[in-house]
Short mmCIF file of N, CA and C in Angstrom, two decimals:
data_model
loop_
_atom_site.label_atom_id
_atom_site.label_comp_id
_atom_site.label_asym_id
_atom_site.label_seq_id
_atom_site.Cartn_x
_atom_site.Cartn_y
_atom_site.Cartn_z
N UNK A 3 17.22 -33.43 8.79
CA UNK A 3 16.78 -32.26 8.05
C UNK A 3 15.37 -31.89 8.51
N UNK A 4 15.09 -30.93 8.94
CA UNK A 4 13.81 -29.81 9.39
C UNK A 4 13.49 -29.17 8.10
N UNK A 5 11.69 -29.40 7.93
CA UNK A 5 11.55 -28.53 6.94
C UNK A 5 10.44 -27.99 7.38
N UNK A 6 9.80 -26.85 6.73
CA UNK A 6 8.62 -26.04 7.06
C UNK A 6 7.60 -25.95 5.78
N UNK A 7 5.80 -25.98 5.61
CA UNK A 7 5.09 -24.95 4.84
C UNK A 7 4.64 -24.36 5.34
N UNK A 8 4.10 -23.04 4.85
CA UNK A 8 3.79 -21.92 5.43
C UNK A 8 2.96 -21.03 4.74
N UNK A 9 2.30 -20.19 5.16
CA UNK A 9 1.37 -18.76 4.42
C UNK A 9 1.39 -17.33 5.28
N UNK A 10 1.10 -16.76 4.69
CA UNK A 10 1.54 -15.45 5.35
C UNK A 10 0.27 -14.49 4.99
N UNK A 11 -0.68 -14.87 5.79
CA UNK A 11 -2.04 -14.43 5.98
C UNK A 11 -1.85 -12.45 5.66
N UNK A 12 -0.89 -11.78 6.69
CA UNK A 12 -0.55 -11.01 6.87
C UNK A 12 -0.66 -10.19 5.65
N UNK A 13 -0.11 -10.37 4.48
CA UNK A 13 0.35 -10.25 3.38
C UNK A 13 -1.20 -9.25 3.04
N UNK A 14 -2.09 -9.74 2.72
CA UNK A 14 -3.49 -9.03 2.76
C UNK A 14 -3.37 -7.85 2.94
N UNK A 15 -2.68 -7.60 3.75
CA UNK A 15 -2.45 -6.15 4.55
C UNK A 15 -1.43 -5.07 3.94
N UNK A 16 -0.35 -6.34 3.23
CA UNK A 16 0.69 -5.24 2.99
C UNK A 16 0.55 -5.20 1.42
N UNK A 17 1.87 -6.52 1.06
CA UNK A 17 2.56 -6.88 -0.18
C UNK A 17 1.96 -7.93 -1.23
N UNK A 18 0.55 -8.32 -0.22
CA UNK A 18 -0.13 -10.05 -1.37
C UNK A 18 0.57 -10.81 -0.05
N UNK A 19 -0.72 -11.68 -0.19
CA UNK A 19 -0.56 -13.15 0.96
C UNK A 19 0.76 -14.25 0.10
N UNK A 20 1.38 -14.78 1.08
CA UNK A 20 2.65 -15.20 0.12
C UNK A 20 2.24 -16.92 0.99
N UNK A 21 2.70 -17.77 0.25
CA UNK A 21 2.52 -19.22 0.38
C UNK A 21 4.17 -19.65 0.14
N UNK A 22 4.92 -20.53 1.34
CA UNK A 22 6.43 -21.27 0.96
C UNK A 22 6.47 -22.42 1.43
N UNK A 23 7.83 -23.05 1.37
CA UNK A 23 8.11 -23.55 1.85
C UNK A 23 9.77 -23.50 2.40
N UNK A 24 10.62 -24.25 3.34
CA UNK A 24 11.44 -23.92 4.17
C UNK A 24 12.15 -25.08 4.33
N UNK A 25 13.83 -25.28 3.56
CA UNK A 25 14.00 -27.12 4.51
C UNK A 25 15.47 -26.42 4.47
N UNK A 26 16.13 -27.44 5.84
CA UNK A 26 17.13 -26.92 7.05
C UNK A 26 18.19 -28.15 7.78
N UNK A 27 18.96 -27.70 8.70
CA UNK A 27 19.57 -28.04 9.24
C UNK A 27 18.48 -27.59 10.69
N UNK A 28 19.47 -27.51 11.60
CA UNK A 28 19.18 -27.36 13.04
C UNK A 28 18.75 -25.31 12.88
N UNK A 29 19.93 -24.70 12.54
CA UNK A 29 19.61 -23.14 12.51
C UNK A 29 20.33 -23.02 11.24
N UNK A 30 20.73 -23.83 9.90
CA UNK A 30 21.10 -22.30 8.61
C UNK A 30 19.63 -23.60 7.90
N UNK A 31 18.74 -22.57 7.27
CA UNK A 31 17.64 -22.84 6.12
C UNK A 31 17.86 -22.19 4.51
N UNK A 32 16.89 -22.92 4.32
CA UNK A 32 16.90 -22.03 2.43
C UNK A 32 15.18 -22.02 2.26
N UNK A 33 14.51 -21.22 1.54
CA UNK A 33 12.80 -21.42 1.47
C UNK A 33 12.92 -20.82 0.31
N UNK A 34 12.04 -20.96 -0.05
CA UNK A 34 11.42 -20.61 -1.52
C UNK A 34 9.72 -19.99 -1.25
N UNK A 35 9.31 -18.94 -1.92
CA UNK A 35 7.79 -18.86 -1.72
C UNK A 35 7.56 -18.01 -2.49
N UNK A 36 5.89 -17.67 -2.99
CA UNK A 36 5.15 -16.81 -4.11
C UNK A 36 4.57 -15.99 -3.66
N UNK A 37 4.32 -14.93 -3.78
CA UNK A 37 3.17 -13.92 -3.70
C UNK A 37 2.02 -13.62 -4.65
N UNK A 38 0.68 -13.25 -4.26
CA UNK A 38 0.03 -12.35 -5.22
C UNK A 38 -0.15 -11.01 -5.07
N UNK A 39 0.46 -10.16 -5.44
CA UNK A 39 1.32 -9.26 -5.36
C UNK A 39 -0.74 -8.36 -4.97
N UNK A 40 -1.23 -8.71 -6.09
CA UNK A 40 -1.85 -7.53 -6.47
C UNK A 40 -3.57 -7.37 -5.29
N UNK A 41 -3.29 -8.61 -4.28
CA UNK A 41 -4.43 -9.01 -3.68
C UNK A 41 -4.09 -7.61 -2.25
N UNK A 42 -2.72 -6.93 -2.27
CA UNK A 42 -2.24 -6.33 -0.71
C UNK A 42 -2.82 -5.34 -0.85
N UNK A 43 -3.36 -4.88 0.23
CA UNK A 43 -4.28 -3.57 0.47
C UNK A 43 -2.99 -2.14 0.03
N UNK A 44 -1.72 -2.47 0.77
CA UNK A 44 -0.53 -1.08 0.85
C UNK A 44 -0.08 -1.44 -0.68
N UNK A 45 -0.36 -2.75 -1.40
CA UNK A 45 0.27 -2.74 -3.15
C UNK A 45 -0.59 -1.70 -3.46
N UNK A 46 -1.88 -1.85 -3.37
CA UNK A 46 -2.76 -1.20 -4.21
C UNK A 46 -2.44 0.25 -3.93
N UNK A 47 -2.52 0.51 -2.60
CA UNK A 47 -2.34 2.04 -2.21
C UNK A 47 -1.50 2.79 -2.78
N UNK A 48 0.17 2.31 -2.48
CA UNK A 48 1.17 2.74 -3.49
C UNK A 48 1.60 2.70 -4.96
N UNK A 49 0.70 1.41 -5.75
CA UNK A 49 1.03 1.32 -7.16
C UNK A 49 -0.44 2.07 -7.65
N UNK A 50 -1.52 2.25 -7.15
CA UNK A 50 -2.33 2.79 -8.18
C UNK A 50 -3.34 4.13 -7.73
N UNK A 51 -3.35 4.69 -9.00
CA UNK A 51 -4.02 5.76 -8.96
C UNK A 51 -5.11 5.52 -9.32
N UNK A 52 -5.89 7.20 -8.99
CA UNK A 52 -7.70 6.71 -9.07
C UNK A 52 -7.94 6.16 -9.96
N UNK A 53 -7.76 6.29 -11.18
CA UNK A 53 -8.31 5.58 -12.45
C UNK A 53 -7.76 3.87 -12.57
N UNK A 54 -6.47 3.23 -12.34
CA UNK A 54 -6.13 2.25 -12.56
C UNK A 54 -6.70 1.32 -11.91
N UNK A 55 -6.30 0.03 -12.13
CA UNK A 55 -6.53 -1.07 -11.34
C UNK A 55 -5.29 -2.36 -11.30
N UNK A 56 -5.19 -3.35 -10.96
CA UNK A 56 -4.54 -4.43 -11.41
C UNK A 56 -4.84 -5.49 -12.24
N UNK A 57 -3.81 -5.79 -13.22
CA UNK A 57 -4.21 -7.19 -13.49
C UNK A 57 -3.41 -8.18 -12.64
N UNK A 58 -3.32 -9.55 -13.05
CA UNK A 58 -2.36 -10.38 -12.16
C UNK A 58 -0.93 -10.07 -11.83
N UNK A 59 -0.07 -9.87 -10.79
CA UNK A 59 0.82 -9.26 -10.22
C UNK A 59 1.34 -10.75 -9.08
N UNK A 60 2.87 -10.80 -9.50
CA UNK A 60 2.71 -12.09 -8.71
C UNK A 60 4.43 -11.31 -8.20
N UNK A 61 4.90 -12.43 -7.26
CA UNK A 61 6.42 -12.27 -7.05
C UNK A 61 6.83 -14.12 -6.44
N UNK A 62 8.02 -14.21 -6.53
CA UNK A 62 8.69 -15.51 -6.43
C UNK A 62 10.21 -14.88 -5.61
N UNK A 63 10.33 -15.77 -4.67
CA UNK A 63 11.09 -15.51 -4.17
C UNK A 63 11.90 -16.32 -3.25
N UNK A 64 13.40 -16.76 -3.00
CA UNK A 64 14.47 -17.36 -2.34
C UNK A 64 14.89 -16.67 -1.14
N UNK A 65 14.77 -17.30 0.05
CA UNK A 65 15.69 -16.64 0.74
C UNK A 65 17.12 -17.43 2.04
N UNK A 66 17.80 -17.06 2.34
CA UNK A 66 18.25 -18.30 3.34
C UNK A 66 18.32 -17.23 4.72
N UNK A 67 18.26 -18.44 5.69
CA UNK A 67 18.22 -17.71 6.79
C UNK A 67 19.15 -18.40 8.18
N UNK A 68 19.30 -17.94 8.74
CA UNK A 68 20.19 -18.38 9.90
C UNK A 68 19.60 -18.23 11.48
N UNK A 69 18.81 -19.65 12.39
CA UNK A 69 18.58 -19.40 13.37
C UNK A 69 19.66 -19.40 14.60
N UNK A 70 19.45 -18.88 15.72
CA UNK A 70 20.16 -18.12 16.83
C UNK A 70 20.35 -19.70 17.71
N UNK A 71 18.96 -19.84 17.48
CA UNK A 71 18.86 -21.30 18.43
C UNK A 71 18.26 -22.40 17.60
N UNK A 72 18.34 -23.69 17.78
CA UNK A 72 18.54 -25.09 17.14
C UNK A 72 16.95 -25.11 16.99
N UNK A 73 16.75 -26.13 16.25
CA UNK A 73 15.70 -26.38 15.64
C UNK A 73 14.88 -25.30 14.90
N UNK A 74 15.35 -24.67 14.27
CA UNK A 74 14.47 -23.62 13.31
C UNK A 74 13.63 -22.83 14.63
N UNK A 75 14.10 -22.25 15.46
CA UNK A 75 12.94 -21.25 16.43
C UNK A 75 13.77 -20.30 16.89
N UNK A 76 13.28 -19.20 17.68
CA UNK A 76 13.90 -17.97 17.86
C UNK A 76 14.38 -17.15 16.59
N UNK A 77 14.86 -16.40 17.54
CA UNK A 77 15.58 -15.20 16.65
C UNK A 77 16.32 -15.95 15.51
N UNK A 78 15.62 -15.26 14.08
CA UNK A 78 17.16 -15.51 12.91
C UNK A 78 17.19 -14.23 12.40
N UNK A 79 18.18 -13.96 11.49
CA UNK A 79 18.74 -13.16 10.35
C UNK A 79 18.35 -13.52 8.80
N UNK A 80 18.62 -13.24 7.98
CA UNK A 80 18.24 -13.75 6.75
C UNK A 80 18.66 -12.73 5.38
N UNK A 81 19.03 -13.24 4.20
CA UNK A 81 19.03 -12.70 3.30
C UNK A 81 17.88 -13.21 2.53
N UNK A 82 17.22 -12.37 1.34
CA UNK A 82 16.25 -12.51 0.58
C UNK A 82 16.33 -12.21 -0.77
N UNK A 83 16.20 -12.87 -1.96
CA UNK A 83 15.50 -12.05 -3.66
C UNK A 83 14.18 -12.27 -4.19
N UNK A 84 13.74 -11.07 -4.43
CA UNK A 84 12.06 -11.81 -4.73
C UNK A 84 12.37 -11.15 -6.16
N UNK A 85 11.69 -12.09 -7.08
CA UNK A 85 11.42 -11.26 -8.56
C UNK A 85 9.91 -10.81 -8.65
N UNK A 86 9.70 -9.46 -8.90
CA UNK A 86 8.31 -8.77 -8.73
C UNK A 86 7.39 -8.97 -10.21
N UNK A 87 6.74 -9.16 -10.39
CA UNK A 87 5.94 -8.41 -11.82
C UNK A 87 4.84 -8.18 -11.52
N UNK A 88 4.69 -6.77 -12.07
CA UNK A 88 3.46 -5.87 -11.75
C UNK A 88 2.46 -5.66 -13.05
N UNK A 89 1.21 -6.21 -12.90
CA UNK A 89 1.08 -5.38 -14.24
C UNK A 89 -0.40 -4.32 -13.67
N UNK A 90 -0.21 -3.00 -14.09
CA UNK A 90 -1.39 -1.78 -13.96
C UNK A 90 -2.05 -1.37 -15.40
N UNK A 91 -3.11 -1.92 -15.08
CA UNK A 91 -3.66 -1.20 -16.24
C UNK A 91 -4.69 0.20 -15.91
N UNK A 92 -4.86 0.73 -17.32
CA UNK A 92 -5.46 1.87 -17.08
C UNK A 92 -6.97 1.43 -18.19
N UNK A 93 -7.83 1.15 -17.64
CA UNK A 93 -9.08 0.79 -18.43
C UNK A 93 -9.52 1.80 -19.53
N UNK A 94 -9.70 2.82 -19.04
CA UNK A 94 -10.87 3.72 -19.89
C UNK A 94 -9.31 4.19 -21.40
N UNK A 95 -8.24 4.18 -20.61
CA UNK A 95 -7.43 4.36 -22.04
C UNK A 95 -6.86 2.77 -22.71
N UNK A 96 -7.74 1.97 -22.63
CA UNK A 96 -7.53 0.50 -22.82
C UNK A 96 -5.48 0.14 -22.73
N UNK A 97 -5.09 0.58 -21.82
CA UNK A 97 -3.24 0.49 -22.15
C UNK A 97 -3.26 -0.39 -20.75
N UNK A 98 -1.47 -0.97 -20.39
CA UNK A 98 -1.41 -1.99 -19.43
C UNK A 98 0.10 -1.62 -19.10
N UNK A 99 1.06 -1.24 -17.64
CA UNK A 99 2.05 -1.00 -17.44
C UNK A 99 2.53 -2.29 -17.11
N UNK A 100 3.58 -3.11 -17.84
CA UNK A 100 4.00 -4.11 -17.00
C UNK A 100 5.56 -4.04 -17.08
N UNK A 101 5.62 -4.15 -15.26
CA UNK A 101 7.22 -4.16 -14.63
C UNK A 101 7.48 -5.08 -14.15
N UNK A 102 9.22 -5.32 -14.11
CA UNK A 102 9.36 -6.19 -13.96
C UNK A 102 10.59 -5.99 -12.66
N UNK A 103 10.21 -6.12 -11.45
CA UNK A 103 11.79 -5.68 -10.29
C UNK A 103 12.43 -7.02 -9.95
N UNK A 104 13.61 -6.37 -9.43
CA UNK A 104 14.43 -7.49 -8.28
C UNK A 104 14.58 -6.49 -7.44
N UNK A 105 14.25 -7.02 -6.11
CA UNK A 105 14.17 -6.99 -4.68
C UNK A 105 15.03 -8.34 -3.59
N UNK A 106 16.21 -7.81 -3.63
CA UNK A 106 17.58 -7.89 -2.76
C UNK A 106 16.90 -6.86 -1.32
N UNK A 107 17.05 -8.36 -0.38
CA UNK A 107 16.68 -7.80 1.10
C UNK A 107 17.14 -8.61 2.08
N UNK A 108 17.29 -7.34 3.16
CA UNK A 108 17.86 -8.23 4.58
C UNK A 108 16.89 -8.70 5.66
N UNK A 109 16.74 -9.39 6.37
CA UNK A 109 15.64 -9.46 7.49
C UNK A 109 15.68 -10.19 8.49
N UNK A 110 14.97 -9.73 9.39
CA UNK A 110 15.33 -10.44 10.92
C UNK A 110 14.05 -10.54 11.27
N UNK A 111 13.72 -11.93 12.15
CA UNK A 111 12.29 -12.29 12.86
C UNK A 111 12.82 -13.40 13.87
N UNK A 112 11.13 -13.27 14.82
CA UNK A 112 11.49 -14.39 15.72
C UNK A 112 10.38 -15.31 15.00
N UNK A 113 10.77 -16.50 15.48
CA UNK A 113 9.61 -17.79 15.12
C UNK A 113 9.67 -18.46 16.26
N UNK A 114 8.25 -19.03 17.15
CA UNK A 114 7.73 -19.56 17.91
C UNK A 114 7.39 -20.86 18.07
N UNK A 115 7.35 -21.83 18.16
CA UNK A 115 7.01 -22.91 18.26
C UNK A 115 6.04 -23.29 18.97
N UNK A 116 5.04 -24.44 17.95
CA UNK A 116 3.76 -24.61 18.99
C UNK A 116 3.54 -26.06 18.67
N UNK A 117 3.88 -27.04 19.14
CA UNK A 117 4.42 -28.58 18.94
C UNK A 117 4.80 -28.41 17.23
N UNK A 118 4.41 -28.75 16.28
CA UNK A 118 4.69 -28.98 15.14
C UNK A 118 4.27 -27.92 14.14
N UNK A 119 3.09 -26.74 14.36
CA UNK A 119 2.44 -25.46 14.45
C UNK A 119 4.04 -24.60 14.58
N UNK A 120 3.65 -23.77 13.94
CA UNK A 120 4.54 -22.57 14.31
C UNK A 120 4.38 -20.93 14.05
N UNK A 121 4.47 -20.18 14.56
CA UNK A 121 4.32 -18.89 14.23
C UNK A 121 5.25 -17.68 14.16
N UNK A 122 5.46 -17.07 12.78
CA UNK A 122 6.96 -16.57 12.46
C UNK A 122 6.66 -14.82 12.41
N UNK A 123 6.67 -14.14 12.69
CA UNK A 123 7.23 -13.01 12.61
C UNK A 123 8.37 -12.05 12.04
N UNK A 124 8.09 -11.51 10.86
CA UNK A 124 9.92 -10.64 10.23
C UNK A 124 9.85 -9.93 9.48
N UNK A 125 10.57 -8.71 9.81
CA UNK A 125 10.64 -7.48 8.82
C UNK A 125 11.43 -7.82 7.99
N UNK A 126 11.74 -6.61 6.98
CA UNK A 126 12.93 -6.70 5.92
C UNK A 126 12.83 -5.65 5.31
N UNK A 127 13.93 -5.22 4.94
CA UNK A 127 14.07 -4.01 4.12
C UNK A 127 15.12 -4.45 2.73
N UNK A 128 15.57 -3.75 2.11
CA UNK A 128 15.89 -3.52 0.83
C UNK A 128 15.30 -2.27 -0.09
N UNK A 129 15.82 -2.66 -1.99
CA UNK A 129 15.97 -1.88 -2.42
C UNK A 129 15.32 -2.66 -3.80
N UNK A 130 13.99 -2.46 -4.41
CA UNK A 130 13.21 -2.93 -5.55
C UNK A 130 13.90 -1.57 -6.88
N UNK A 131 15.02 -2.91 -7.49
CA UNK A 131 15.25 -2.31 -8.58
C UNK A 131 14.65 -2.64 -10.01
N UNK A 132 14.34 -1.99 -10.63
CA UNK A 132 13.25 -1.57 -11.90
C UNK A 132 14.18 -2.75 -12.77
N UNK A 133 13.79 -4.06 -13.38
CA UNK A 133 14.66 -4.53 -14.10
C UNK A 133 14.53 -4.79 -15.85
N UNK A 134 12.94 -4.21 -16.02
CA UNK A 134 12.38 -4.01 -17.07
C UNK A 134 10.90 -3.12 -17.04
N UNK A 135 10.12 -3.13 -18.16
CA UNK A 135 8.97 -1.99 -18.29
C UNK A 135 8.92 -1.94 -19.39
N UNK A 136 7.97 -1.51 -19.45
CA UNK A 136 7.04 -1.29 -20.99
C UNK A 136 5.45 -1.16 -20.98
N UNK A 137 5.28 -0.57 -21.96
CA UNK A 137 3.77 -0.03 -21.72
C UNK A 137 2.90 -0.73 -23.25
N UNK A 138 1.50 -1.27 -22.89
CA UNK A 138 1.04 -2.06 -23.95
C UNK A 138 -0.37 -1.67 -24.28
N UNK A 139 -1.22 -1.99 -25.36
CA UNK A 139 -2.21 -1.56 -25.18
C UNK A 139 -2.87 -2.49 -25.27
N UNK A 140 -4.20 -2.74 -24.80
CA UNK A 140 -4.79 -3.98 -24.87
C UNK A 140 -5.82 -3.84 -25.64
N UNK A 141 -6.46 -5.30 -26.27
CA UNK A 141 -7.33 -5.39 -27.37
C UNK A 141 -8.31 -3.87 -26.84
N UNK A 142 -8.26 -3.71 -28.41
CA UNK A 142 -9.10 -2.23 -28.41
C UNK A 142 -8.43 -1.18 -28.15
N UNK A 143 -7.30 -0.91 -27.91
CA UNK A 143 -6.77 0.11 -27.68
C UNK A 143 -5.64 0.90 -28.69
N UNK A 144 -5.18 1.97 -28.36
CA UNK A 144 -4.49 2.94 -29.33
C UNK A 144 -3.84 3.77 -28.57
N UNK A 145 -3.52 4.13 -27.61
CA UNK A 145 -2.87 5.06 -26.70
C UNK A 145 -1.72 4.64 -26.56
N UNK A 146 -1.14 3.59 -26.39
CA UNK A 146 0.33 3.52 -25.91
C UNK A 146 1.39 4.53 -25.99
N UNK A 147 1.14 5.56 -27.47
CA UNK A 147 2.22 6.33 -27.61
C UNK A 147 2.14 7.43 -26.68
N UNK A 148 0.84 7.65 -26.27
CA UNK A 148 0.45 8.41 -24.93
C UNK A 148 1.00 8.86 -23.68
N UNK A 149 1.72 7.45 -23.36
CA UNK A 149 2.61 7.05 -22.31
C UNK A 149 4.13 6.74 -22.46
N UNK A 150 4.44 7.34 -21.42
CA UNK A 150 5.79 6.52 -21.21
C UNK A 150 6.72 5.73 -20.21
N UNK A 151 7.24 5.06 -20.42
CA UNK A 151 7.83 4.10 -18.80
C UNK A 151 8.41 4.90 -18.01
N UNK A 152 8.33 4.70 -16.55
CA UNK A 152 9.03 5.85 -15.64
C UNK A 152 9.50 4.38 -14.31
N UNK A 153 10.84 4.86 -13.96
CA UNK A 153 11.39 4.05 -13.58
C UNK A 153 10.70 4.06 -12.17
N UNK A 154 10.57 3.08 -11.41
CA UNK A 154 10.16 3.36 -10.19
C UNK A 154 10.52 2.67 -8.90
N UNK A 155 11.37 2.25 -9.21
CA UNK A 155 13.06 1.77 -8.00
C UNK A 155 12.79 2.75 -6.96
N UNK A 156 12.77 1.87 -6.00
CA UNK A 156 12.50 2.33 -4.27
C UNK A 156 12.89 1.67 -3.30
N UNK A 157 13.15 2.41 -2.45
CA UNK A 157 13.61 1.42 -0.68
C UNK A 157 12.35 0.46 -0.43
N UNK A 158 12.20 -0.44 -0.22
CA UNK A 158 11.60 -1.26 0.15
C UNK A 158 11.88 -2.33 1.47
N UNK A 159 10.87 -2.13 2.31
CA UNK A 159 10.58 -2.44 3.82
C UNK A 159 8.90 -3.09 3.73
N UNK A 160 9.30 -4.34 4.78
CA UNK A 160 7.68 -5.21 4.75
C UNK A 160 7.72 -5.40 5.94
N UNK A 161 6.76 -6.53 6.39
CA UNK A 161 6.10 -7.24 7.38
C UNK A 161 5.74 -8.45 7.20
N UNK A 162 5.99 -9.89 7.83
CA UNK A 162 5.51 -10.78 7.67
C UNK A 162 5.19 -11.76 8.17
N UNK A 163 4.17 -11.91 8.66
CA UNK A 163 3.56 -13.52 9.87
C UNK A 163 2.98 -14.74 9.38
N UNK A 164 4.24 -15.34 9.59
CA UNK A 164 4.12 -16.52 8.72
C UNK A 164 3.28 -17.32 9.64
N UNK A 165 2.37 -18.18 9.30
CA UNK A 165 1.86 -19.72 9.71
C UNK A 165 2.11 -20.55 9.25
N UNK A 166 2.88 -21.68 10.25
CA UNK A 166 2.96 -22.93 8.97
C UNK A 166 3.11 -24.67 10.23
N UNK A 167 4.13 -25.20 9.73
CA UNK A 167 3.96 -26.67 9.87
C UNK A 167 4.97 -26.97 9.45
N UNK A 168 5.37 -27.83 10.66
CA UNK A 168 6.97 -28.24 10.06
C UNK A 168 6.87 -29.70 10.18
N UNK A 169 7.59 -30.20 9.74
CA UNK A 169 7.77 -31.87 9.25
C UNK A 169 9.05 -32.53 9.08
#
């Protein structure tokens, strides 16, 4: 059995830096790993407007994957589920949006080998469906009735360069 940990520096950039791990056969795997959703430069871009900000925003996520060639390297395929939770708040109206998605995705990357070092590369696409929501107000606040939940289910496509260490 081949296993991997890993981080995904990358993440900064997009979706939140994600931290896993990875254990295998020769080429079919299973991994598990977390995100902080709310640390990604493109989260922030697409979930918030001028006034908002984030609070903690995390995701968890399974995926299995299938390499081309033996020992966990080269080209694989992969299926993925991440569970999302977002939470946006809006300060000056003291209120807090928190969602909750599943994100069902497909993806393909190569991974490199560098003696026991490794470096992974892989897109993925899918479809982040809205699986709850609700709007809250936080100490001090009174607006909630202000607002209302708006679904926000979308195609969803990433990027991801993993670093890690296999054992």
């Amino acid at each position: 059995m081949l296993g991997s940990a890993f981080v995904d520096p990358a993440g900064f950039l997009l979706f939140g830096p994600r931290v896993g791990a990875e254990l295998g056969g020769e080429r079919w795997t299973v991994g598990a790993s977390a995100r902080v959703f709310h640390w990604g430069l493109l989260s922030r871009a697409l979930f918030l407007e001028e006034e908002w900000s984030f609070a903690f925003s995390y995701g968890v996520a399974l995926r299995g994957r299938y390499y081309l060639q033996p020992a966990q390297r080269g080209l694989h395929l992969g299926v993925a589920a991440e569970l999302l939770r977002t939470n946006v708040e809006l300060p000056a109206e003291r209120t807090v949006a928190r969602s909750f998605y599943g994100v069902p995705h497909i993806e393909a990357g190569y991974g490199l080998p560098f003696s026991s070092f490794y470096v992974d590369g892989s897109v993925s696409a899918g479809y982040a469906f809205q699986l709850a929501a609700r709007i809250d107000d936080l100490p001090g606040g009174s607006s909630v009735q202000l607002y209302e939940v708006v679904d926000e289910s979308n195609v969803y496509a990433a990027a991801a360069l993993d670093l890690g260490l296999r054992f």
